[in-house]
Each structure stands twice: as structure tokens, then as C-alpha cells.
Amino acid sequence: MNCGDFVDSVTAFLDGAMDEATELRFLTHLTTCGDCETCFDQFRQTITILGELPEERLATAARDQLLGAFGALRRD
């Protein structure tokens, strides 16, 4: 597994959606590549931090304004 494949596979690994052979390649790469180890740690830190954030809601008017702005971008 190369670094690009590793990064593309992080979500599948975290979700437990890999077959055994792919998971073995993933873990082998993780233990031998410092850059991917750092990347994986950043994924885990992000998940930990986001898991602790309170749910916030946009005011209806703000939500409608944002959706209108995004819709206008798609039409351009």
C-alpha cells in the first residue's frame, strides 16, 4: 500500500469496513511510514475533538441565506 492508498482508506479502516487482507496492508503501512502515522493521528485527534463539540444550529434565516448563496454559485 502506498501513502495515497493509505489516506484514501483511513475512513474505511476507522469504520471497520476493510477486509482482512486490506486491513493488514493498512496496518503494515501505518507501522512503517512516519508521514502516514502522523496523518492517522491527526484523523483520530480531529474525530476526538469533533466528538466533543456541542451541536449548534443556524437560525432559519441564516440557513436560508446560505442555501440561497450556494444555489446561486451552482447556477453561475
PDB file of N, CA and C in Angstrom:
ATOM      1  N   MET A   1       0.859  -1.175   0.000  1.00  0.00           N
ATOM      2  CA  MET A   1       0.000   0.000   0.000  1.00  0.00           C
ATOM      3  C   MET A   1       0.899   1.229   0.000  1.00  0.00           C
ATOM      4  N   ASN A   2       0.566   2.195  -0.853  1.00  0.00           N
ATOM      5  CA  ASN A   2       1.322   3.451  -0.854  1.00  0.00           C
ATOM      6  C   ASN A   2       0.574   4.487  -0.014  1.00  0.00           C
ATOM      7  N   CYS A   3       1.190   5.654   0.147  1.00  0.00           N
ATOM      8  CA  CYS A   3       0.615   6.691   1.005  1.00  0.00           C
ATOM      9  C   CYS A   3      -0.749   7.177   0.498  1.00  0.00           C
ATOM     10  N   GLY A   4      -0.898   7.320  -0.803  1.00  0.00           N
ATOM     11  CA  GLY A   4      -2.182   7.750  -1.358  1.00  0.00           C
ATOM     12  C   GLY A   4      -3.288   6.757  -1.051  1.00  0.00           C
ATOM     13  N   ASP A   5      -2.988   5.470  -1.219  1.00  0.00           N
ATOM     14  CA  ASP A   5      -3.969   4.432  -0.895  1.00  0.00           C
ATOM     15  C   ASP A   5      -4.302   4.444   0.593  1.00  0.00           C
ATOM     16  N   PHE A   6      -3.267   4.680   1.405  1.00  0.00           N
ATOM     17  CA  PHE A   6      -3.469   4.724   2.849  1.00  0.00           C
ATOM     18  C   PHE A   6      -4.466   5.819   3.218  1.00  0.00           C
ATOM     19  N   VAL A   7      -4.208   7.028   2.741  1.00  0.00           N
ATOM     20  CA  VAL A   7      -5.081   8.169   3.064  1.00  0.00           C
ATOM     21  C   VAL A   7      -6.505   7.905   2.577  1.00  0.00           C
ATOM     22  N   ASP A   8      -6.625   7.336   1.390  1.00  0.00           N
ATOM     23  CA  ASP A   8      -7.951   7.024   0.851  1.00  0.00           C
ATOM     24  C   ASP A   8      -8.680   5.965   1.677  1.00  0.00           C
ATOM     25  N   SER A   9      -7.928   5.181   2.462  1.00  0.00           N
ATOM     26  CA  SER A   9      -8.511   4.057   3.189  1.00  0.00           C
ATOM     27  C   SER A   9      -8.772   4.327   4.665  1.00  0.00           C
ATOM     28  N   VAL A  10      -8.362   5.485   5.170  1.00  0.00           N
ATOM     29  CA  VAL A  10      -8.485   5.748   6.610  1.00  0.00           C
ATOM     30  C   VAL A  10      -9.929   5.618   7.083  1.00  0.00           C
ATOM     31  N   THR A  11     -10.857   6.207   6.378  1.00  0.00           N
ATOM     32  CA  THR A  11     -12.263   6.154   6.804  1.00  0.00           C
ATOM     33  C   THR A  11     -12.771   4.716   6.843  1.00  0.00           C
ATOM     34  N   ALA A  12     -12.438   3.935   5.822  1.00  0.00           N
ATOM     35  CA  ALA A  12     -12.869   2.534   5.807  1.00  0.00           C
ATOM     36  C   ALA A  12     -12.280   1.774   6.994  1.00  0.00           C
ATOM     37  N   PHE A  13     -11.021   2.056   7.325  1.00  0.00           N
ATOM     38  CA  PHE A  13     -10.401   1.405   8.477  1.00  0.00           C
ATOM     39  C   PHE A  13     -11.122   1.791   9.761  1.00  0.00           C
ATOM     40  N   LEU A  14     -11.332   3.071   9.955  1.00  0.00           N
ATOM     41  CA  LEU A  14     -11.990   3.540  11.180  1.00  0.00           C
ATOM     42  C   LEU A  14     -13.420   3.031  11.306  1.00  0.00           C
ATOM     43  N   ASP A  15     -14.077   2.819  10.175  1.00  0.00           N
ATOM     44  CA  ASP A  15     -15.447   2.304  10.174  1.00  0.00           C
ATOM     45  C   ASP A  15     -15.506   0.783  10.294  1.00  0.00           C
ATOM     46  N   GLY A  16     -14.334   0.126  10.271  1.00  0.00           N
ATOM     47  CA  GLY A  16     -14.306  -1.328  10.326  1.00  0.00           C
ATOM     48  C   GLY A  16     -14.827  -1.977   9.067  1.00  0.00           C
ATOM     49  N   ALA A  17     -14.651  -1.276   7.931  1.00  0.00           N
ATOM     50  CA  ALA A  17     -15.227  -1.748   6.671  1.00  0.00           C
ATOM     51  C   ALA A  17     -14.193  -2.372   5.728  1.00  0.00           C
ATOM     52  N   MET A  18     -13.035  -2.745   6.240  1.00  0.00           N
ATOM     53  CA  MET A  18     -11.997  -3.345   5.396  1.00  0.00           C
ATOM     54  C   MET A  18     -12.015  -4.860   5.518  1.00  0.00           C
ATOM     55  N   ASP A  19     -11.680  -5.512   4.408  1.00  0.00           N
ATOM     56  CA  ASP A  19     -11.473  -6.947   4.513  1.00  0.00           C
ATOM     57  C   ASP A  19     -10.135  -7.188   5.219  1.00  0.00           C
ATOM     58  N   GLU A  20      -9.921  -8.386   5.666  1.00  0.00           N
ATOM     59  CA  GLU A  20      -8.757  -8.708   6.482  1.00  0.00           C
ATOM     60  C   GLU A  20      -7.424  -8.429   5.774  1.00  0.00           C
ATOM     61  N   ALA A  21      -7.333  -8.765   4.504  1.00  0.00           N
ATOM     62  CA  ALA A  21      -6.080  -8.559   3.762  1.00  0.00           C
ATOM     63  C   ALA A  21      -5.764  -7.077   3.604  1.00  0.00           C
ATOM     64  N   THR A  22      -6.776  -6.275   3.308  1.00  0.00           N
ATOM     65  CA  THR A  22      -6.568  -4.833   3.152  1.00  0.00           C
ATOM     66  C   THR A  22      -6.204  -4.208   4.482  1.00  0.00           C
ATOM     67  N   GLU A  23      -6.858  -4.655   5.551  1.00  0.00           N
ATOM     68  CA  GLU A  23      -6.541  -4.133   6.876  1.00  0.00           C
ATOM     69  C   GLU A  23      -5.092  -4.446   7.258  1.00  0.00           C
ATOM     70  N   LEU A  24      -4.619  -5.623   6.917  1.00  0.00           N
ATOM     71  CA  LEU A  24      -3.236  -5.985   7.195  1.00  0.00           C
ATOM     72  C   LEU A  24      -2.268  -5.078   6.440  1.00  0.00           C
ATOM     73  N   ARG A  25      -2.557  -4.818   5.148  1.00  0.00           N
ATOM     74  CA  ARG A  25      -1.717  -3.899   4.361  1.00  0.00           C
ATOM     75  C   ARG A  25      -1.755  -2.495   4.961  1.00  0.00           C
ATOM     76  N   PHE A  26      -2.921  -2.057   5.378  1.00  0.00           N
ATOM     77  CA  PHE A  26      -3.085  -0.745   6.002  1.00  0.00           C
ATOM     78  C   PHE A  26      -2.233  -0.638   7.263  1.00  0.00           C
ATOM     79  N   LEU A  27      -2.345  -1.619   8.146  1.00  0.00           N
ATOM     80  CA  LEU A  27      -1.611  -1.598   9.407  1.00  0.00           C
ATOM     81  C   LEU A  27      -0.111  -1.710   9.191  1.00  0.00           C
ATOM     82  N   THR A  28       0.288  -2.504   8.212  1.00  0.00           N
ATOM     83  CA  THR A  28       1.712  -2.628   7.895  1.00  0.00           C
ATOM     84  C   THR A  28       2.257  -1.288   7.427  1.00  0.00           C
ATOM     85  N   HIS A  29       1.529  -0.623   6.549  1.00  0.00           N
ATOM     86  CA  HIS A  29       1.971   0.686   6.072  1.00  0.00           C
ATOM     87  C   HIS A  29       2.010   1.682   7.225  1.00  0.00           C
ATOM     88  N   LEU A  30       1.009   1.648   8.079  1.00  0.00           N
ATOM     89  CA  LEU A  30       0.940   2.565   9.212  1.00  0.00           C
ATOM     90  C   LEU A  30       2.160   2.426  10.120  1.00  0.00           C
ATOM     91  N   THR A  31       2.624   1.200  10.320  1.00  0.00           N
ATOM     92  CA  THR A  31       3.754   0.979  11.218  1.00  0.00           C
ATOM     93  C   THR A  31       5.103   1.259  10.573  1.00  0.00           C
ATOM     94  N   THR A  32       5.117   1.439   9.259  1.00  0.00           N
ATOM     95  CA  THR A  32       6.407   1.650   8.577  1.00  0.00           C
ATOM     96  C   THR A  32       6.547   3.028   7.954  1.00  0.00           C
ATOM     97  N   CYS A  33       5.511   3.853   8.004  1.00  0.00           N
ATOM     98  CA  CYS A  33       5.552   5.167   7.348  1.00  0.00           C
ATOM     99  C   CYS A  33       5.231   6.256   8.377  1.00  0.00           C
ATOM    100  N   GLY A  34       6.226   7.024   8.737  1.00  0.00           N
ATOM    101  CA  GLY A  34       6.046   8.085   9.717  1.00  0.00           C
ATOM    102  C   GLY A  34       5.065   9.146   9.280  1.00  0.00           C
ATOM    103  N   ASP A  35       5.078   9.489   7.989  1.00  0.00           N
ATOM    104  CA  ASP A  35       4.143  10.505   7.492  1.00  0.00           C
ATOM    105  C   ASP A  35       2.691  10.040   7.633  1.00  0.00           C
ATOM    106  N   CYS A  36       2.436   8.795   7.312  1.00  0.00           N
ATOM    107  CA  CYS A  36       1.067   8.279   7.418  1.00  0.00           C
ATOM    108  C   CYS A  36       0.666   8.078   8.874  1.00  0.00           C
ATOM    109  N   GLU A  37       1.631   7.764   9.725  1.00  0.00           N
ATOM    110  CA  GLU A  37       1.338   7.676  11.152  1.00  0.00           C
ATOM    111  C   GLU A  37       0.884   9.037  11.674  1.00  0.00           C
ATOM    112  N   THR A  38       1.584  10.094  11.250  1.00  0.00           N
ATOM    113  CA  THR A  38       1.195  11.451  11.634  1.00  0.00           C
ATOM    114  C   THR A  38      -0.195  11.785  11.100  1.00  0.00           C
ATOM    115  N   CYS A  39      -0.440  11.452   9.847  1.00  0.00           N
ATOM    116  CA  CYS A  39      -1.745  11.699   9.219  1.00  0.00           C
ATOM    117  C   CYS A  39      -2.847  10.980   9.983  1.00  0.00           C
ATOM    118  N   PHE A  40      -2.625   9.721  10.315  1.00  0.00           N
ATOM    119  CA  PHE A  40      -3.618   8.933  11.034  1.00  0.00           C
ATOM    120  C   PHE A  40      -3.888   9.523  12.415  1.00  0.00           C
ATOM    121  N   ASP A  41      -2.833   9.941  13.107  1.00  0.00           N
ATOM    122  CA  ASP A  41      -3.004  10.576  14.408  1.00  0.00           C
ATOM    123  C   ASP A  41      -3.841  11.850  14.293  1.00  0.00           C
ATOM    124  N   GLN A  42      -3.642  12.606  13.218  1.00  0.00           N
ATOM    125  CA  GLN A  42      -4.428  13.822  13.005  1.00  0.00           C
ATOM    126  C   GLN A  42      -5.902  13.485  12.782  1.00  0.00           C
ATOM    127  N   PHE A  43      -6.178  12.419  12.036  1.00  0.00           N
ATOM    128  CA  PHE A  43      -7.563  11.968  11.848  1.00  0.00           C
ATOM    129  C   PHE A  43      -8.183  11.651  13.208  1.00  0.00           C
ATOM    130  N   ARG A  44      -7.470  10.889  14.029  1.00  0.00           N
ATOM    131  CA  ARG A  44      -8.009  10.489  15.326  1.00  0.00           C
ATOM    132  C   ARG A  44      -8.222  11.686  16.239  1.00  0.00           C
ATOM    133  N   GLN A  45      -7.289  12.621  16.233  1.00  0.00           N
ATOM    134  CA  GLN A  45      -7.438  13.829  17.052  1.00  0.00           C
ATOM    135  C   GLN A  45      -8.649  14.641  16.611  1.00  0.00           C
ATOM    136  N   THR A  46      -8.825  14.761  15.302  1.00  0.00           N
ATOM    137  CA  THR A  46      -9.972  15.502  14.766  1.00  0.00           C
ATOM    138  C   THR A  46     -11.281  14.860  15.194  1.00  0.00           C
ATOM    139  N   ILE A  47     -11.359  13.550  15.093  1.00  0.00           N
ATOM    140  CA  ILE A  47     -12.564  12.826  15.491  1.00  0.00           C
ATOM    141  C   ILE A  47     -12.834  13.012  16.979  1.00  0.00           C
ATOM    142  N   THR A  48     -11.788  12.953  17.778  1.00  0.00           N
ATOM    143  CA  THR A  48     -11.941  13.137  19.219  1.00  0.00           C
ATOM    144  C   THR A  48     -12.454  14.536  19.535  1.00  0.00           C
ATOM    145  N   ILE A  49     -11.864  15.536  18.906  1.00  0.00           N
ATOM    146  CA  ILE A  49     -12.269  16.921  19.156  1.00  0.00           C
ATOM    147  C   ILE A  49     -13.697  17.172  18.677  1.00  0.00           C
ATOM    148  N   LEU A  50     -14.003  16.721  17.468  1.00  0.00           N
ATOM    149  CA  LEU A  50     -15.340  16.956  16.932  1.00  0.00           C
ATOM    150  C   LEU A  50     -16.407  16.193  17.703  1.00  0.00           C
ATOM    151  N   GLY A  51     -16.035  15.087  18.271  1.00  0.00           N
ATOM    152  CA  GLY A  51     -16.982  14.317  19.059  1.00  0.00           C
ATOM    153  C   GLY A  51     -17.375  15.024  20.341  1.00  0.00           C
ATOM    154  N   GLU A  52     -16.585  16.021  20.727  1.00  0.00           N
ATOM    155  CA  GLU A  52     -16.854  16.732  21.967  1.00  0.00           C
ATOM    156  C   GLU A  52     -17.525  18.080  21.745  1.00  0.00           C
ATOM    157  N   LEU A  53     -17.687  18.504  20.518  1.00  0.00           N
ATOM    158  CA  LEU A  53     -18.297  19.797  20.251  1.00  0.00           C
ATOM    159  C   LEU A  53     -19.806  19.717  20.425  1.00  0.00           C
ATOM    160  N   PRO A  54     -20.394  20.728  21.029  1.00  0.00           N
ATOM    161  CA  PRO A  54     -21.856  20.720  21.145  1.00  0.00           C
ATOM    162  C   PRO A  54     -22.498  20.974  19.777  1.00  0.00           C
ATOM    163  N   GLU A  55     -23.657  20.419  19.596  1.00  0.00           N
ATOM    164  CA  GLU A  55     -24.379  20.638  18.340  1.00  0.00           C
ATOM    165  C   GLU A  55     -24.904  22.065  18.319  1.00  0.00           C
ATOM    166  N   GLU A  56     -24.620  22.748  17.248  1.00  0.00           N
ATOM    167  CA  GLU A  56     -25.107  24.114  17.095  1.00  0.00           C
ATOM    168  C   GLU A  56     -26.037  24.171  15.897  1.00  0.00           C
ATOM    169  N   ARG A  57     -26.989  25.021  15.984  1.00  0.00           N
ATOM    170  CA  ARG A  57     -27.955  25.167  14.892  1.00  0.00           C
ATOM    171  C   ARG A  57     -27.909  26.588  14.375  1.00  0.00           C
ATOM    172  N   LEU A  58     -28.050  26.703  13.070  1.00  0.00           N
ATOM    173  CA  LEU A  58     -28.161  28.024  12.453  1.00  0.00           C
ATOM    174  C   LEU A  58     -29.586  28.532  12.590  1.00  0.00           C
ATOM    175  N   ALA A  59     -29.706  29.807  12.719  1.00  0.00           N
ATOM    176  CA  ALA A  59     -31.034  30.407  12.675  1.00  0.00           C
ATOM    177  C   ALA A  59     -31.618  30.122  11.296  1.00  0.00           C
ATOM    178  N   THR A  60     -32.921  29.968  11.211  1.00  0.00           N
ATOM    179  CA  THR A  60     -33.575  29.645   9.943  1.00  0.00           C
ATOM    180  C   THR A  60     -33.234  30.653   8.858  1.00  0.00           C
ATOM    181  N   ALA A  61     -33.230  31.934   9.189  1.00  0.00           N
ATOM    182  CA  ALA A  61     -32.922  32.973   8.201  1.00  0.00           C
ATOM    183  C   ALA A  61     -31.492  32.834   7.690  1.00  0.00           C
ATOM    184  N   ALA A  62     -30.544  32.536   8.579  1.00  0.00           N
ATOM    185  CA  ALA A  62     -29.145  32.376   8.170  1.00  0.00           C
ATOM    186  C   ALA A  62     -28.988  31.143   7.284  1.00  0.00           C
ATOM    187  N   ARG A  63     -29.670  30.059   7.654  1.00  0.00           N
ATOM    188  CA  ARG A  63     -29.623  28.836   6.845  1.00  0.00           C
ATOM    189  C   ARG A  63     -30.170  29.094   5.448  1.00  0.00           C
ATOM    190  N   ASP A  64     -31.305  29.765   5.372  1.00  0.00           N
ATOM    191  CA  ASP A  64     -31.909  30.063   4.075  1.00  0.00           C
ATOM    192  C   ASP A  64     -31.001  30.946   3.226  1.00  0.00           C
ATOM    193  N   GLN A  65     -30.356  31.907   3.861  1.00  0.00           N
ATOM    194  CA  GLN A  65     -29.445  32.800   3.138  1.00  0.00           C
ATOM    195  C   GLN A  65     -28.247  32.016   2.586  1.00  0.00           C
ATOM    196  N   LEU A  66     -27.676  31.130   3.383  1.00  0.00           N
ATOM    197  CA  LEU A  66     -26.548  30.322   2.922  1.00  0.00           C
ATOM    198  C   LEU A  66     -26.950  29.393   1.781  1.00  0.00           C
ATOM    199  N   LEU A  67     -28.088  28.730   1.932  1.00  0.00           N
ATOM    200  CA  LEU A  67     -28.548  27.832   0.869  1.00  0.00           C
ATOM    201  C   LEU A  67     -28.801  28.609  -0.425  1.00  0.00           C
ATOM    202  N   GLY A  68     -29.347  29.805  -0.313  1.00  0.00           N
ATOM    203  CA  GLY A  68     -29.557  30.637  -1.500  1.00  0.00           C
ATOM    204  C   GLY A  68     -28.248  31.026  -2.157  1.00  0.00           C
ATOM    205  N   ALA A  69     -27.253  31.361  -1.339  1.00  0.00           N
ATOM    206  CA  ALA A  69     -25.944  31.743  -1.873  1.00  0.00           C
ATOM    207  C   ALA A  69     -25.276  30.564  -2.570  1.00  0.00           C
ATOM    208  N   PHE A  70     -25.328  29.362  -1.973  1.00  0.00           N
ATOM    209  CA  PHE A  70     -24.743  28.188  -2.612  1.00  0.00           C
ATOM    210  C   PHE A  70     -25.484  27.837  -3.886  1.00  0.00           C
ATOM    211  N   GLY A  71     -26.795  27.989  -3.879  1.00  0.00           N
ATOM    212  CA  GLY A  71     -27.578  27.710  -5.082  1.00  0.00           C
ATOM    213  C   GLY A  71     -27.208  28.664  -6.206  1.00  0.00           C
ATOM    214  N   ALA A  72     -26.958  29.921  -5.874  1.00  0.00           N
ATOM    215  CA  ALA A  72     -26.557  30.914  -6.884  1.00  0.00           C
ATOM    216  C   ALA A  72     -25.195  30.558  -7.458  1.00  0.00           C
ATOM    217  N   LEU A  73     -24.292  30.028  -6.639  1.00  0.00           N
ATOM    218  CA  LEU A  73     -22.970  29.652  -7.128  1.00  0.00           C
ATOM    219  C   LEU A  73     -23.077  28.521  -8.157  1.00  0.00           C
ATOM    220  N   ARG A  74     -23.959  27.582  -7.903  1.00  0.00           N
ATOM    221  CA  ARG A  74     -24.135  26.465  -8.839  1.00  0.00           C
ATOM    222  C   ARG A  74     -24.706  26.927 -10.183  1.00  0.00           C
ATOM    223  N   ARG A  75     -25.510  27.959 -10.141  1.00  0.00           N
ATOM    224  CA  ARG A  75     -26.118  28.441 -11.388  1.00  0.00           C
ATOM    225  C   ARG A  75     -25.128  29.246 -12.230  1.00  0.00           C
ATOM    226  N   ASP A  76     -24.110  29.804 -11.598  1.00  0.00           N
ATOM    227  CA  ASP A  76     -23.129  30.634 -12.340  1.00  0.00           C
ATOM    228  C   ASP A  76     -22.167  29.805 -13.139  1.00  0.00           C
TER     229      ASP A  76
END
